[in-house]
Structures are given as structure tokens and as C-alpha cells.
Coordinates of C-alpha atoms in Angstrom, one line a residue:
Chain A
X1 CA 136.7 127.9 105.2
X2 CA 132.9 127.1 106.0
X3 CA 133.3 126.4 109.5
X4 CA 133.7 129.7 111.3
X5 CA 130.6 131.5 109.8
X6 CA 128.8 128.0 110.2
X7 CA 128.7 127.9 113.9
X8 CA 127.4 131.4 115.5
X9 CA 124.0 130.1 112.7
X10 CA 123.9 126.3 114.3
X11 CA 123.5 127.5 117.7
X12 CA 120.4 130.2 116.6
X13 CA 118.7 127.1 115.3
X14 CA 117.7 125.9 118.7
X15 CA 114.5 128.7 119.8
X16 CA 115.8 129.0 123.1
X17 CA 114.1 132.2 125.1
X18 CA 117.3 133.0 127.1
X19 CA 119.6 133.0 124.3
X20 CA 117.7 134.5 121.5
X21 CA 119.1 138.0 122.2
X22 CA 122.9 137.4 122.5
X23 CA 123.1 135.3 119.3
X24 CA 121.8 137.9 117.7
X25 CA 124.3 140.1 119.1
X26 CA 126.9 137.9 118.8
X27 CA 126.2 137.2 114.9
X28 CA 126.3 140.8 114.6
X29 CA 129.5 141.3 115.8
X30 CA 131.4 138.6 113.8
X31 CA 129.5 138.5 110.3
X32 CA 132.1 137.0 108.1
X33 CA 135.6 138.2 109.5
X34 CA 137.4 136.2 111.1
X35 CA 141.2 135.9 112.0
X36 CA 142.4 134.5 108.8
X37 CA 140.6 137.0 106.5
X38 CA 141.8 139.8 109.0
X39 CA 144.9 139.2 108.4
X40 CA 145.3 138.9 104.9
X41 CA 142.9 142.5 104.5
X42 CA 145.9 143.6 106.8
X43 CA 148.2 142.6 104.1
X44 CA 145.9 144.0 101.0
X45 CA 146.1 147.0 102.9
X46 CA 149.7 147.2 103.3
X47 CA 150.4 146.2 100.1
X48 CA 148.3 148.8 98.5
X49 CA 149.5 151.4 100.6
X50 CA 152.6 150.6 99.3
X51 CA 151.3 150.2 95.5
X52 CA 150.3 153.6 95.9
X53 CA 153.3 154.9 97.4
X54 CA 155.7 153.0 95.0
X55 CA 152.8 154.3 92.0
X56 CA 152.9 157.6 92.8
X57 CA 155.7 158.6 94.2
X58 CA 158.7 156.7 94.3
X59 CA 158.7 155.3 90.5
X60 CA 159.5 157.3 88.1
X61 CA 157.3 159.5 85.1
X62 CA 157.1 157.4 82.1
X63 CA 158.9 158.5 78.6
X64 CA 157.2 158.4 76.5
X65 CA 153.0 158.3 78.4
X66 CA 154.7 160.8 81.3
X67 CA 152.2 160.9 84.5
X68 CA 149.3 158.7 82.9
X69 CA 151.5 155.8 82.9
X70 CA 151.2 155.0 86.6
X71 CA 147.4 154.5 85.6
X72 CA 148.9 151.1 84.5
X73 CA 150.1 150.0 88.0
X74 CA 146.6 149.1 88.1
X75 CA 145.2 148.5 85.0
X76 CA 147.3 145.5 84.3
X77 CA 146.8 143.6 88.0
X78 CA 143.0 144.9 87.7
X79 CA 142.9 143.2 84.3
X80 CA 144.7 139.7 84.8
X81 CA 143.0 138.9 88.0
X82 CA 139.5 139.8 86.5
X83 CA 140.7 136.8 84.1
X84 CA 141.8 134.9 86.9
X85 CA 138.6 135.5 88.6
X86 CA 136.8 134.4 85.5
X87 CA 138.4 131.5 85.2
X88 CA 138.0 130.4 88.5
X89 CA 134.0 131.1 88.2
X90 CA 134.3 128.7 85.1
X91 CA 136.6 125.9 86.8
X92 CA 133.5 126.4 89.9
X93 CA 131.0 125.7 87.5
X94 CA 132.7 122.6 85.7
X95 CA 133.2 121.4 89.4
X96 CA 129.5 121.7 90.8
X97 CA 128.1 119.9 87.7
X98 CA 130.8 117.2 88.3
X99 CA 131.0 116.9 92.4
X100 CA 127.4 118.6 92.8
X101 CA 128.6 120.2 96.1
X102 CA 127.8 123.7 97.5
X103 CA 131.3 124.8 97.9
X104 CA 131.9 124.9 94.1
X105 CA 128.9 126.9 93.5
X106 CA 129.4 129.4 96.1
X107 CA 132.9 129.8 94.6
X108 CA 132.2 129.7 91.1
X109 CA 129.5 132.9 92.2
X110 CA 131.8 135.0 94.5
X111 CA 134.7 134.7 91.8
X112 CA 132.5 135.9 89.5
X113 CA 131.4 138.9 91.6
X114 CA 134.7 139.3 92.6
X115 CA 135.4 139.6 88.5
X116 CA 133.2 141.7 87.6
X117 CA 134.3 144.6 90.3
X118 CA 137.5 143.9 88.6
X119 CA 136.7 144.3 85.0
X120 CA 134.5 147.7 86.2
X121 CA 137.8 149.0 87.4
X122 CA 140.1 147.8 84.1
X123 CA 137.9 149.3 81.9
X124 CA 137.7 152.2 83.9
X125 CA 141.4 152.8 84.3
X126 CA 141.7 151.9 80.6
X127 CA 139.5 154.8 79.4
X128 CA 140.9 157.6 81.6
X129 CA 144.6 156.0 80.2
X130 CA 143.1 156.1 76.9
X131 CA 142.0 159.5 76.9
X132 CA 145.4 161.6 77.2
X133 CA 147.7 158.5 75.3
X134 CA 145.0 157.8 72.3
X135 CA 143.2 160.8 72.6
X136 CA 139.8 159.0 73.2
X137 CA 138.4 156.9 75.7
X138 CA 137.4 154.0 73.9
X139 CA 138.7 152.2 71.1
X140 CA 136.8 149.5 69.0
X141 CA 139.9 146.9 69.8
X142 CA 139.7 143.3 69.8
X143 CA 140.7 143.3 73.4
X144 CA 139.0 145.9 74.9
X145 CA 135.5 144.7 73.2
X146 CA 136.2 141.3 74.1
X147 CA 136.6 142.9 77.7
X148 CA 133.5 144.6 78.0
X149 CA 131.6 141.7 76.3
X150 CA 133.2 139.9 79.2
X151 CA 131.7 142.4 81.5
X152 CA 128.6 142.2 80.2
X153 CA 128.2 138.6 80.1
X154 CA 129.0 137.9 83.5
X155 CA 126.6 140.9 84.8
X156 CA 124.1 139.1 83.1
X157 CA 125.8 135.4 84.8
X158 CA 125.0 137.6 88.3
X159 CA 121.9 139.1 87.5
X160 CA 120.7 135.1 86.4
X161 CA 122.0 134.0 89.9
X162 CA 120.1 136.6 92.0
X163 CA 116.7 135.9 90.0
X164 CA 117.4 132.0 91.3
X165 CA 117.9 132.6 95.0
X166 CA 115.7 130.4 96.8
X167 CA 115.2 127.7 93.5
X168 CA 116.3 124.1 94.0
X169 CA 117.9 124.3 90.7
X170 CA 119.9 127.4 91.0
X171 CA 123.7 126.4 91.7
X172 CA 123.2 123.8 88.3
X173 CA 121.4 126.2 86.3
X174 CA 124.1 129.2 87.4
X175 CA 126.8 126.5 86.7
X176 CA 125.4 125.5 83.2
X177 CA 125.5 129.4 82.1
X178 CA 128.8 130.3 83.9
X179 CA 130.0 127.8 81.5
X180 CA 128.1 128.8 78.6
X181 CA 129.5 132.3 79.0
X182 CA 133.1 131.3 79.5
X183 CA 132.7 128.9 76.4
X184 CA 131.9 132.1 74.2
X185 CA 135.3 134.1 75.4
X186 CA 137.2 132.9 73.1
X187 CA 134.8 132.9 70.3
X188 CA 134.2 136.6 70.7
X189 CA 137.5 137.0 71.2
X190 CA 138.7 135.4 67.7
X191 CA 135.5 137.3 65.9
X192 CA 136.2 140.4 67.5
X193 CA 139.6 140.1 66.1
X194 CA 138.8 139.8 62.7
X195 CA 136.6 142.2 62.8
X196 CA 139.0 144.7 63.9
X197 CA 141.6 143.9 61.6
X198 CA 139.2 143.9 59.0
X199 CA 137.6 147.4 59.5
X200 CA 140.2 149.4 61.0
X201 CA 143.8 148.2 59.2
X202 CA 146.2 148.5 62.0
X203 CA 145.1 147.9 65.7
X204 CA 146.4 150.8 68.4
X205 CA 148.3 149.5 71.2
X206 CA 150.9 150.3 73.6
X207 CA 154.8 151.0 72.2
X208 CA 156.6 148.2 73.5
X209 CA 158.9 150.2 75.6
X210 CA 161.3 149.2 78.0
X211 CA 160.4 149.1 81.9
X212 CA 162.7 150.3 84.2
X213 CA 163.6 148.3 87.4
X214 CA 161.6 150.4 89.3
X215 CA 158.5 150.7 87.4
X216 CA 158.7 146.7 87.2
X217 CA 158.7 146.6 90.5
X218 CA 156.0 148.5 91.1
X219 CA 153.9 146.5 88.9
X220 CA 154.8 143.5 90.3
X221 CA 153.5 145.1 93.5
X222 CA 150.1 146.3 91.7
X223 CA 150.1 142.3 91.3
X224 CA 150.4 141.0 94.6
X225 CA 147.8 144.1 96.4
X226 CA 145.4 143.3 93.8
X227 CA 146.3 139.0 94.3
X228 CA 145.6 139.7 97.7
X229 CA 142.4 142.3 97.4
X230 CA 140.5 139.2 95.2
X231 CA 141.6 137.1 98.1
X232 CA 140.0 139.1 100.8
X233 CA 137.2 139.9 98.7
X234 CA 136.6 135.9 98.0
X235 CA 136.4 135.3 101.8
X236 CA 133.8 137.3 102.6
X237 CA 131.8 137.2 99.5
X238 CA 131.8 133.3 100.2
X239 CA 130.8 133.0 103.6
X240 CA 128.3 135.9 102.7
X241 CA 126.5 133.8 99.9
X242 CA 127.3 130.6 102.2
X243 CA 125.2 132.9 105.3
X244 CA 122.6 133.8 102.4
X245 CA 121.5 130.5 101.0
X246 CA 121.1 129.7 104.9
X247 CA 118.5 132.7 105.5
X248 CA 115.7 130.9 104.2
X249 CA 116.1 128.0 106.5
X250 CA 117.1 130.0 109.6
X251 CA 115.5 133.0 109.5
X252 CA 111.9 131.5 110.1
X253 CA 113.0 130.0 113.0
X254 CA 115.2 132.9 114.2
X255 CA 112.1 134.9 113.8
X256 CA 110.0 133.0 115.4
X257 CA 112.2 132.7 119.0
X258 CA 112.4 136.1 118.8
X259 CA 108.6 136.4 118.8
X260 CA 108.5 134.3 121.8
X261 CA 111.4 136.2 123.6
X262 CA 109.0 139.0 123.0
X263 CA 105.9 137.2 124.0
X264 CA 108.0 135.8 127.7
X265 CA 109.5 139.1 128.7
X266 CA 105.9 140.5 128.2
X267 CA 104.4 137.9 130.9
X268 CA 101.1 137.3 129.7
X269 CA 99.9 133.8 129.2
X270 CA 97.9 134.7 125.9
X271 CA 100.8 135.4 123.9
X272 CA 103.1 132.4 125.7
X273 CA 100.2 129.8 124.3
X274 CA 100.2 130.9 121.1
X275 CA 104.3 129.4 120.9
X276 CA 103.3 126.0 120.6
X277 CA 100.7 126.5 118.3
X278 CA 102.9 128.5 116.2
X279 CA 105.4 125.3 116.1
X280 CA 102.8 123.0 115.4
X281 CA 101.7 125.1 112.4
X282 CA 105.1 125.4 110.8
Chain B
X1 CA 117.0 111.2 70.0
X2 CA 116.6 112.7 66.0
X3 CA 113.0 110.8 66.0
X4 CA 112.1 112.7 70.1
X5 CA 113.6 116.2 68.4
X6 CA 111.2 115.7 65.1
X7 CA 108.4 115.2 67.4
X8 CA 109.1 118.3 69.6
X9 CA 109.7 120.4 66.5
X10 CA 106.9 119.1 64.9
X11 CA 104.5 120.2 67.8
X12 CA 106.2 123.8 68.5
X13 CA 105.8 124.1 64.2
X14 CA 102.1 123.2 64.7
X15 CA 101.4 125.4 67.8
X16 CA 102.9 128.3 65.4
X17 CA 101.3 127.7 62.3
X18 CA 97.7 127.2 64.1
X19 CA 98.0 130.1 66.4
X20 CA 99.4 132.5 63.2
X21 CA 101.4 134.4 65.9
X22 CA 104.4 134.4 63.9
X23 CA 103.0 135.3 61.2
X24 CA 100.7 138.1 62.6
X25 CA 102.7 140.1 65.2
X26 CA 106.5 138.8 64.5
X27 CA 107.3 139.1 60.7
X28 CA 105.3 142.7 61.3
X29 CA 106.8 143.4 63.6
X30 CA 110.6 142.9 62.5
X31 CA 109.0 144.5 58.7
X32 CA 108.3 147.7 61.3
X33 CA 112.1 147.7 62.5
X34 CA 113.2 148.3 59.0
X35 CA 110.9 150.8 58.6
X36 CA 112.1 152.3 61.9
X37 CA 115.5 152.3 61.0
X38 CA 115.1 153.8 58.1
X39 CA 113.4 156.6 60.1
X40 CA 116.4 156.8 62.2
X41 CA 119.0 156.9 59.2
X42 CA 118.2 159.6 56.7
X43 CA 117.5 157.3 53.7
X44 CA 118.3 159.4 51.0
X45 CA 122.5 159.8 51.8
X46 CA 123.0 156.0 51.3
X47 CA 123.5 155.1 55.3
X48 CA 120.7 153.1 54.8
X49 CA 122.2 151.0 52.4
X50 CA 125.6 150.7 53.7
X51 CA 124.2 150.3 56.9
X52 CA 122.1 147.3 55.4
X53 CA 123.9 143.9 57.0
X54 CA 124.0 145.4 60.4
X55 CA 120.2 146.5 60.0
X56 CA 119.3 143.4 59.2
X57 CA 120.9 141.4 61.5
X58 CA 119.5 143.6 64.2
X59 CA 116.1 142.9 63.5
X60 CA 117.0 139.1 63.5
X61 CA 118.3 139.1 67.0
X62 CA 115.3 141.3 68.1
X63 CA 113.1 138.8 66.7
X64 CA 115.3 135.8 68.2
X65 CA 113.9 137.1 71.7
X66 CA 110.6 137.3 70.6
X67 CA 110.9 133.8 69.4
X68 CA 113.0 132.1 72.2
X69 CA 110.7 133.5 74.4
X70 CA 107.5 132.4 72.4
X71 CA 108.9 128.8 71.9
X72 CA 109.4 128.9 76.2
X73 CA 106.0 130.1 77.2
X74 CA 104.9 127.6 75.5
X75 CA 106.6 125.3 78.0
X76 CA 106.2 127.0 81.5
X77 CA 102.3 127.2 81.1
X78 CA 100.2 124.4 82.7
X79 CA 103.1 122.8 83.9
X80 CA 104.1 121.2 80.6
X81 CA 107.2 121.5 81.6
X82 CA 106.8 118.8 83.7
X83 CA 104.5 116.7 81.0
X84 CA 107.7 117.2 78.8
X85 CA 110.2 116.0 81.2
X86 CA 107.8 112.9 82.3
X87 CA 107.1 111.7 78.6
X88 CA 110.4 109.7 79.0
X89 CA 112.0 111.8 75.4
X90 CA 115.8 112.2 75.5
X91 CA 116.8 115.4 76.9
X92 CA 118.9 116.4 74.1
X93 CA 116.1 115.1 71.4
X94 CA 114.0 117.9 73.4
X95 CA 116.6 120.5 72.8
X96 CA 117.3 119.4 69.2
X97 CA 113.6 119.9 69.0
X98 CA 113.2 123.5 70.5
X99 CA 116.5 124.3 68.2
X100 CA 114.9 123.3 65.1
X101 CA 111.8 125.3 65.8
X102 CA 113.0 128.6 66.6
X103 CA 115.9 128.0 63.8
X104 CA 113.1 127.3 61.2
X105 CA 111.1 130.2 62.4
X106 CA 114.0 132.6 62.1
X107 CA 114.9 131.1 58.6
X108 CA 111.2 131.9 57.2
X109 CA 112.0 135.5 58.6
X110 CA 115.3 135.9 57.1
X111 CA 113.9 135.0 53.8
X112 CA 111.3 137.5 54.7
X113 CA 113.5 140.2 55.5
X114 CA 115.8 139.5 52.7
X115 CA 112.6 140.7 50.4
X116 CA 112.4 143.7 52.9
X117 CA 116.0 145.0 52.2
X118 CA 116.1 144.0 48.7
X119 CA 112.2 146.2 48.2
X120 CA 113.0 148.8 50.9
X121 CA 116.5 149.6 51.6
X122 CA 117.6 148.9 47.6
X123 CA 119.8 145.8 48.4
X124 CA 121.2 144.1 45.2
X125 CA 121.4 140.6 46.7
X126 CA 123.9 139.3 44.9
X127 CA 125.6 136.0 46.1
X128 CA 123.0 134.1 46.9
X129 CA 125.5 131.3 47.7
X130 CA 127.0 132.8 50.6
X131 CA 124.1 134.4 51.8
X132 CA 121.7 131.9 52.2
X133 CA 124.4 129.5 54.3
X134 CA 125.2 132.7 56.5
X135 CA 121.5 132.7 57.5
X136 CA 121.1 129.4 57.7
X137 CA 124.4 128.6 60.5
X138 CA 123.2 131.9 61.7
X139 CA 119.8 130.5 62.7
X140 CA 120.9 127.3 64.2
X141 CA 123.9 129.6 66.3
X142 CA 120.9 132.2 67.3
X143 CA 118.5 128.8 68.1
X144 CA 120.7 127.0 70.0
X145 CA 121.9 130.0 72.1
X146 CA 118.3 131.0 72.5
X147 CA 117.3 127.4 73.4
X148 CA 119.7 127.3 76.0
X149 CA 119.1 130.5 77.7
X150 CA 115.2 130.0 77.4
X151 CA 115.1 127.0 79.1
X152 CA 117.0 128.5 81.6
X153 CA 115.2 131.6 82.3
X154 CA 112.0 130.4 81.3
X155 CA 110.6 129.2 84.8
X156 CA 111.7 132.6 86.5
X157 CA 110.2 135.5 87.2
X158 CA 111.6 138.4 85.5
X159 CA 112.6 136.6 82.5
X160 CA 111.4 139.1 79.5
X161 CA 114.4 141.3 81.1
X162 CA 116.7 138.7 82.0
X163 CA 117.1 136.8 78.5
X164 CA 118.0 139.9 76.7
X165 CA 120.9 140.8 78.8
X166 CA 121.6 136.7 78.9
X167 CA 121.5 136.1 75.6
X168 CA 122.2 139.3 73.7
X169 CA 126.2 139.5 74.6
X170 CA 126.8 135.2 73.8
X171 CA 125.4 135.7 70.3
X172 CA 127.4 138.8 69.9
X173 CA 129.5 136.9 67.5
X174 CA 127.2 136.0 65.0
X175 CA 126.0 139.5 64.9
X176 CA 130.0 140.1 64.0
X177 CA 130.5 137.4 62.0
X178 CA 126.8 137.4 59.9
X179 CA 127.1 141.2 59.6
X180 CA 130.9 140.8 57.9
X181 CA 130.0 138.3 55.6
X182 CA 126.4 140.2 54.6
X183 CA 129.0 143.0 53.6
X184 CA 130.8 140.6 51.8
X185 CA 128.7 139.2 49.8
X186 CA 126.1 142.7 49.3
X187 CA 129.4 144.6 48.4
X188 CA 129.8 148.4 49.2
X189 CA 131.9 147.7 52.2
X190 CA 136.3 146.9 51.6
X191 CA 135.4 142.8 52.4
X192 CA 136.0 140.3 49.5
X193 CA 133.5 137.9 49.1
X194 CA 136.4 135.3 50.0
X195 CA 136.6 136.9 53.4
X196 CA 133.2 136.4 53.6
X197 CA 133.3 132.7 53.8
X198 CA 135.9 132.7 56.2
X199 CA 132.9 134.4 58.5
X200 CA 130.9 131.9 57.4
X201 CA 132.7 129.5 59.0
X202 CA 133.3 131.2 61.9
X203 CA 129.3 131.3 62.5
X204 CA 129.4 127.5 61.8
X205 CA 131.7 127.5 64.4
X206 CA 129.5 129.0 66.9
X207 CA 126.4 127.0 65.6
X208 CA 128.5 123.4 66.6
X209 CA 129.6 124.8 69.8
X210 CA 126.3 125.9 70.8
X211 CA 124.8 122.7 69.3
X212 CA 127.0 120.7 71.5
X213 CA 126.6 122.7 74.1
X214 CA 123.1 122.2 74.1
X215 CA 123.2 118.7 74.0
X216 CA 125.7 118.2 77.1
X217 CA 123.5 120.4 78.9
X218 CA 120.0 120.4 78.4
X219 CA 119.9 117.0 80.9
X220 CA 120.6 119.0 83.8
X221 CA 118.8 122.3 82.5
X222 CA 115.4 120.1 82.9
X223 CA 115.8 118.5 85.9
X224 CA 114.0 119.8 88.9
X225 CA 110.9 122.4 88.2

């Protein structure tokens, strides 16, 4: 998984004058595709199409919820993988602080990016469900406030690891509170609970109606787009974060060939013997 | 580790009964949020006082920040971070340390503020039995969080923004769970005073799982700058 983005970085490491310019290029031009996560953003897209298609068209108006029903092709997929996302941010910390290798941490972070885009679009979808079926957008509900508790927790897990960039300690200290925060789910989800069933009396939820074959199928497409949209998205997110903690250490000396490009194609000898001293220096 | 965390305590306790901070800006300060709230809620109607618990456990977290992040500057100036981690005391005696500071702290306010709903906001405390054990676990659950996120954000930049939205949403819980058993026990809301206790223990609870926490953790949360 590391190895594509790895190389194009390895060979701008060496300050070459020549070749300063078409690494550049050529690091442009691939950023963090590559064949494998091509094709499986060909299949997200497919599938979704299809979602869509199946969601809006082809699948039938629900009994009881009519046209806002198909809000839940969606809303469910959008939901569990957030929690699958979550989960996987959790297992990445439990990993780095047990294996202490990158790969864990940069997982553990994408995931939880990855989640968080997730959860934005649950609750979203939730609300504008919420507002024709319950008549309001938001309900004090054990699950939907242990939801957007979630939310908030892990913007505040994101914000934590974008203050660290650049700090020794930031892949243990991200891993310590990514587990912190998944340790509180289900406390705030048990207190949340009782706090509902104690204020309000009877929670609202869903009927428990009866899918049609269709319908399931539909969902069970919402699934698999959505499976394979956090897929896609965990590539790149990865090898972004992978390219990121790398800046620091390449981009000086990226810079500084560049500088030296600059300083050859102008000709002058000034500028040339100022290359080694800039070296010497660093 | 118990005689490393009665140390640690011992010194934050000193630093804040010398320098009076506590007792100058934070108890007025959290004495000033009652007052505000009572601003905010028209006092006459009886929100105030139905309102109470919540009020009241507002102003505690408010003043957890202000603590947590008192007990941490403490730390990250002149490198005594680094003295701390070189005097060769057990990691988790450290973070037992910090815990019992800030959780003592907080205590002396919740007394505090007890007397400030009780004088301002008309409380009838009644129950002191389960009151008093709700602020205590909800102390040591609001300490230990608080340690735990203040040694982590207390070396970055940005971190009077950053423990807020860290800290606020993990001790969410004992906001619920202190809040229902206040109501319980102060009476007015539809909780029995058995269903306080039940939130009782659900703070105690939080409190061992952040305690433990804590101690797993705080190793790695010191190592390196």
C-alpha cells in the first residue's frame, strides 16, 4: 500500500540539477492514484450510480414514510460504516501503542477522517428524514445523541492530530486519545439511554415495517457503494497523510535543488557558489 | 506509586494555596456564572430552580477547564515537564497526583457552589447522602478526564481551544449522569431518589474507567517533550 506513493518522493531526495523539474512534474501527475485505487473509485462510482438509480427510481415509494423513505438507502450504509470507520480508528490506535509502527497510525487517522465525513452525512440525512416522518429535525434520542457526541469527539480526535503535525510524540499521543474517545462510546451511550428513558417516557423510532425485496436490495446496494466509497477514500487519505508526515523531511531539500536549478539555468557563478555553502549550513 | 502521587498532589495543593489563584479568580468566577445564569433565566418563574442541577453542573465543568488547564501550566513552564519526568516518580503516581489535585480543587468548589444554589437559586438540599458521593465520583471522573487531556494538550500550541472541544464531549456523561441524580435528590423533577443512585453509580463508573485509563496511559503520555 505504501510503496507506490513512496517512490516518485525517494528519487526527489537526491538534489540533482537535471532532474529537479520532471520530478516535480511527475509527482504532480500521480499524487496518490494509482491503479488499484482507480479501480475500486471505478467500482464506488458504478455502484453508486446504481444506488441512486435502484434509490430513486426503480424501488418502490414506501407505505407508510412514502418518498422520504429512500433517504434511508443512505442513512443506514452512511451510519454503519461511520461505526466501522470508528472502530477501525480505535483497533489503529490499540495497534500503534502495541507494534509502534507508522502504518497503524496513519490508519487509525484516515479512518477517523474517513468517519467523521460519514457521521456529517448520517446525521444530515437523518434530520431532513426526521423532519417530514417526526415532524422535527432532531430528536433528544439515545442514538442520535450518542451519534453526534460521536461526531464531536472525533472532530476534536482530528483537530488534536492536526495541532501535533510535526511533534515526535504525535502518532502515541493521537493513539492514546483515539482510544480514550472510543472507550467513552459506550458510556455515553448507556447514560444517554437512561437519560432518555427517563425524561421523555417512550423513545420515537422507526415502525418495524416489513421491506420488500426490492427495497432490500437496494439497501444492500447503499452498503456495498458506501463499503467501497470508505475504501477509496482510505487509500488516498493514507498515502496523503503517509506524503504529509514526509514534507518536513523532503521538502527542505526539494526546495533547496530547486533553488539551484534556478541558480544553474541563470549561469552566474555567484549564485552556483552559494550551493555548497547552503549544504554545508543545513 | 500512592507515596509519588501524595507528593505530586501535595506540591500542586501548595502551588494553589500560596498563589490564592483558586481562591481569587476561580470560585469568583464560577460564583459569577450563577449569577449570569440567573440573568439569562428570568428568576422569578421558577426556571431557575428547576433548572438548578444542570446550572450547577455547568459551572463545574467550566471551572474543570480552568483548573485542568491551571494544574498543566504549571507543568509546561521552565521545562518542568522534563524535571518531572527525570525525578525517576512512577508515571501513574504522577497522574494519581495531578488527579487528586484538580479532584480536590473541584470538591472545595462544589461545596462552594452548593452554598451558592442553596443562598441564590433557593435550593433545599436535601439528601445530603446522595449528594455529596455524586460530587465526589464526579470530581475524580472530571479530574481524571481533565488529567488525561491536559497532559496531552498541554505542550501544544493552541491548547486553551483545543481542551474544551477534547474534553467537553468525554465528560458528557457525568454532566448526564450528575445532573440526573442532582434532580433526584433536590426533587422538583419526576426522578426518585432511588434512580438517583443508580446515576451515581454510573458516574463511579466513569470515574474507574477514567482512573484506569489514566494509569495505563500516562507512561506513554510523558514520554518524549
Amino acid at each position: 500500500m505504501t510503496s507506490a506513493p513512496a517512490n516518485p518522493l525517494a528519487s526527489g531526495s537526491e538534489p540533482d540539477q537535471t532532474d529537479a523539474a520532471p520530478v516535480t512534474e511527475r509527482r504532480a501527475l500521480e499524487g496518490t492514484g494509482s491503479r488499484g485505487s482507480r479501480i475500486v473509485g471505478t467500482l464506488a462510482l458504478i455502484s453508486l450510480a446504481a444506488t441512486a438509480l435502484y434509490g430513486l427510481v426503480l424501488s418502490p415509494p414506501d407505505a407508510n414514510q412514502g418518498n422520504a423513505a429512500r433517504l434511508l438507502y443512505i442513512h443506514v450504509p452512511t451510519a454503519t460504516v461511520a461505526y466501522l470507520a470508528f472502530g477501525v480508528t480505535a483497533f489503529g490506535s490499540a495497534m500503534y501503542l502495541w507494534k509502534r509502527t507508522e502504518f497503524w497510525d496513519l490508519l487509525a487517522g484516515a479512518s477517523a477522517e474517513v468517519g467523521v465525513v460519514f457521521t456529517g452525512i448520517c446525521l444530515l440525512t437523518g434530520m431532513l428524514w426526521g423532519r417530514p416522518i417526526w415532524g422535527v429535525y432532531w430528536v433528544w434520542d439515545a442514538r442520535l445523541t450518542t451519534t453526534l457526541l460521536l461526531f464531536v469527539l472525533f472532530l476534536g480526535y482530528l483537530a488534536l492530530r492536526r495541532v501535533l503535525v510535526g511533534s515526535p510524540s504525535r502518532a502515541k499521543w493521537s493513539a492514546v486519545a483515539g482510544i480514550v474517545a472510543a472507550v467513552d462510546i459506550p458510556i455515553v451511550h448507556y447514560s444517554t439511554s437512561w437519560w432518555n428513558t427517563l425524561h421523555q417516557g417512550t423513545t420515537i423510532s422507526p415502525q418495524k415495517t416489513q421491506m420488500g425485496g426490492l427495497m432490500l436490495f437496494t439497501l444492500g446496494l447503499g452498503f456495498l457503494s458506501f463499503l467501497l466509497v470508505y475504501w477509496w477514500l482510505m487509500i488516498h487519505r493514507f498515502r496523503l497523510q503517509y506524503l504529509e508526515t514526509r514534507l518536513d523531511e523532503v521538502g527542505l531539500d526539494t526546495a533547496i535543488a530547486e533553488r539551484r536549478a534556478e541558480a544553474g539555468r541563470a549561469g552566474t557563478s555567484g549564485p552556483t557558489a552559494a550551493g555548497p555553502e547552503l549544504a554545508e549550513v543545513r | 506509586m500512592f507515596r509519588d502521587a501524595a507528593l505530586v498532589a501535595g506540591k500542586d495543593l501548595r502551588i494553589e494555596l500560596r498563589s490564592r489563584v483558586g481562591l481569587n479568580q476561580v470560585a469568583p468566577f464560577a460564583l459569577l456564572v450563577l449569577v449570569l445564569f440567573a440573568f439569562a433565566l428570568d428568576p422569578d418563574r421558577g426556571v431557575l430552580r428547576r433548572a438548578t442541577p444542570g446550572l450547577f453542573w455547568i459551572t463545574v465543568m467550566l471551572a474543570t477547564l480552568l483548573a485542568v488547564q491551571r494544574s498543566f501550566a504549571a507543568e509546561s513552564a521552565d521545562g518542568t515537564r522534563d524535571q518531572l519526568r527525570l525525578s525517576g516518580l512512577d508515571p501513574a503516581g504522577i497522574f494519581l497526583g495531578k488527579l487528586v489535585g484538580i479532584a480536590a480543587e473541584l470538591l472545595a468548589l462544589e461545596v462552594l457552589l452548593l452554598g451558592g444554589v442553596a443562598i441564590l437559586y433557593s435550593a433545599h438540599l436535601r439528601e445530603l447522602q446522595l449528594l455529596l458521593p455524586t460530587c465526589l465520583a464526579a470530581a475524580v471522573g472530571l479530574g481524571a478526564a481533565g488529567t488525561l487531556y491536559g497532559a496531552l494538550v498541554a505542550g501544544v500550541r493552541g491548547r486553551e481551544t483545543l481542551l474544551p472541544l477534547l474534553l467537553l464531549p468525554i465528560v458528557a456523561p457525568v454532566l448526564i449522569g450528575a445532573t440526573s441524580a442532582f434532580e433526584a435528590a433536590l426533587g422538583g423533577a419526576d426522578l426518585t431518589v432511588a434512580q438517583g443512585w443508580r446515576w451515581l453509580a454510573l458516574l463511579i463508573v466513569f470515574a474507574l474507567v477514567y482512573v484506569g485509563a489514566g494509569i495505563l496511559a500516562f507512561g506513554s503520555l510523558l514520554e518524549e517533550s
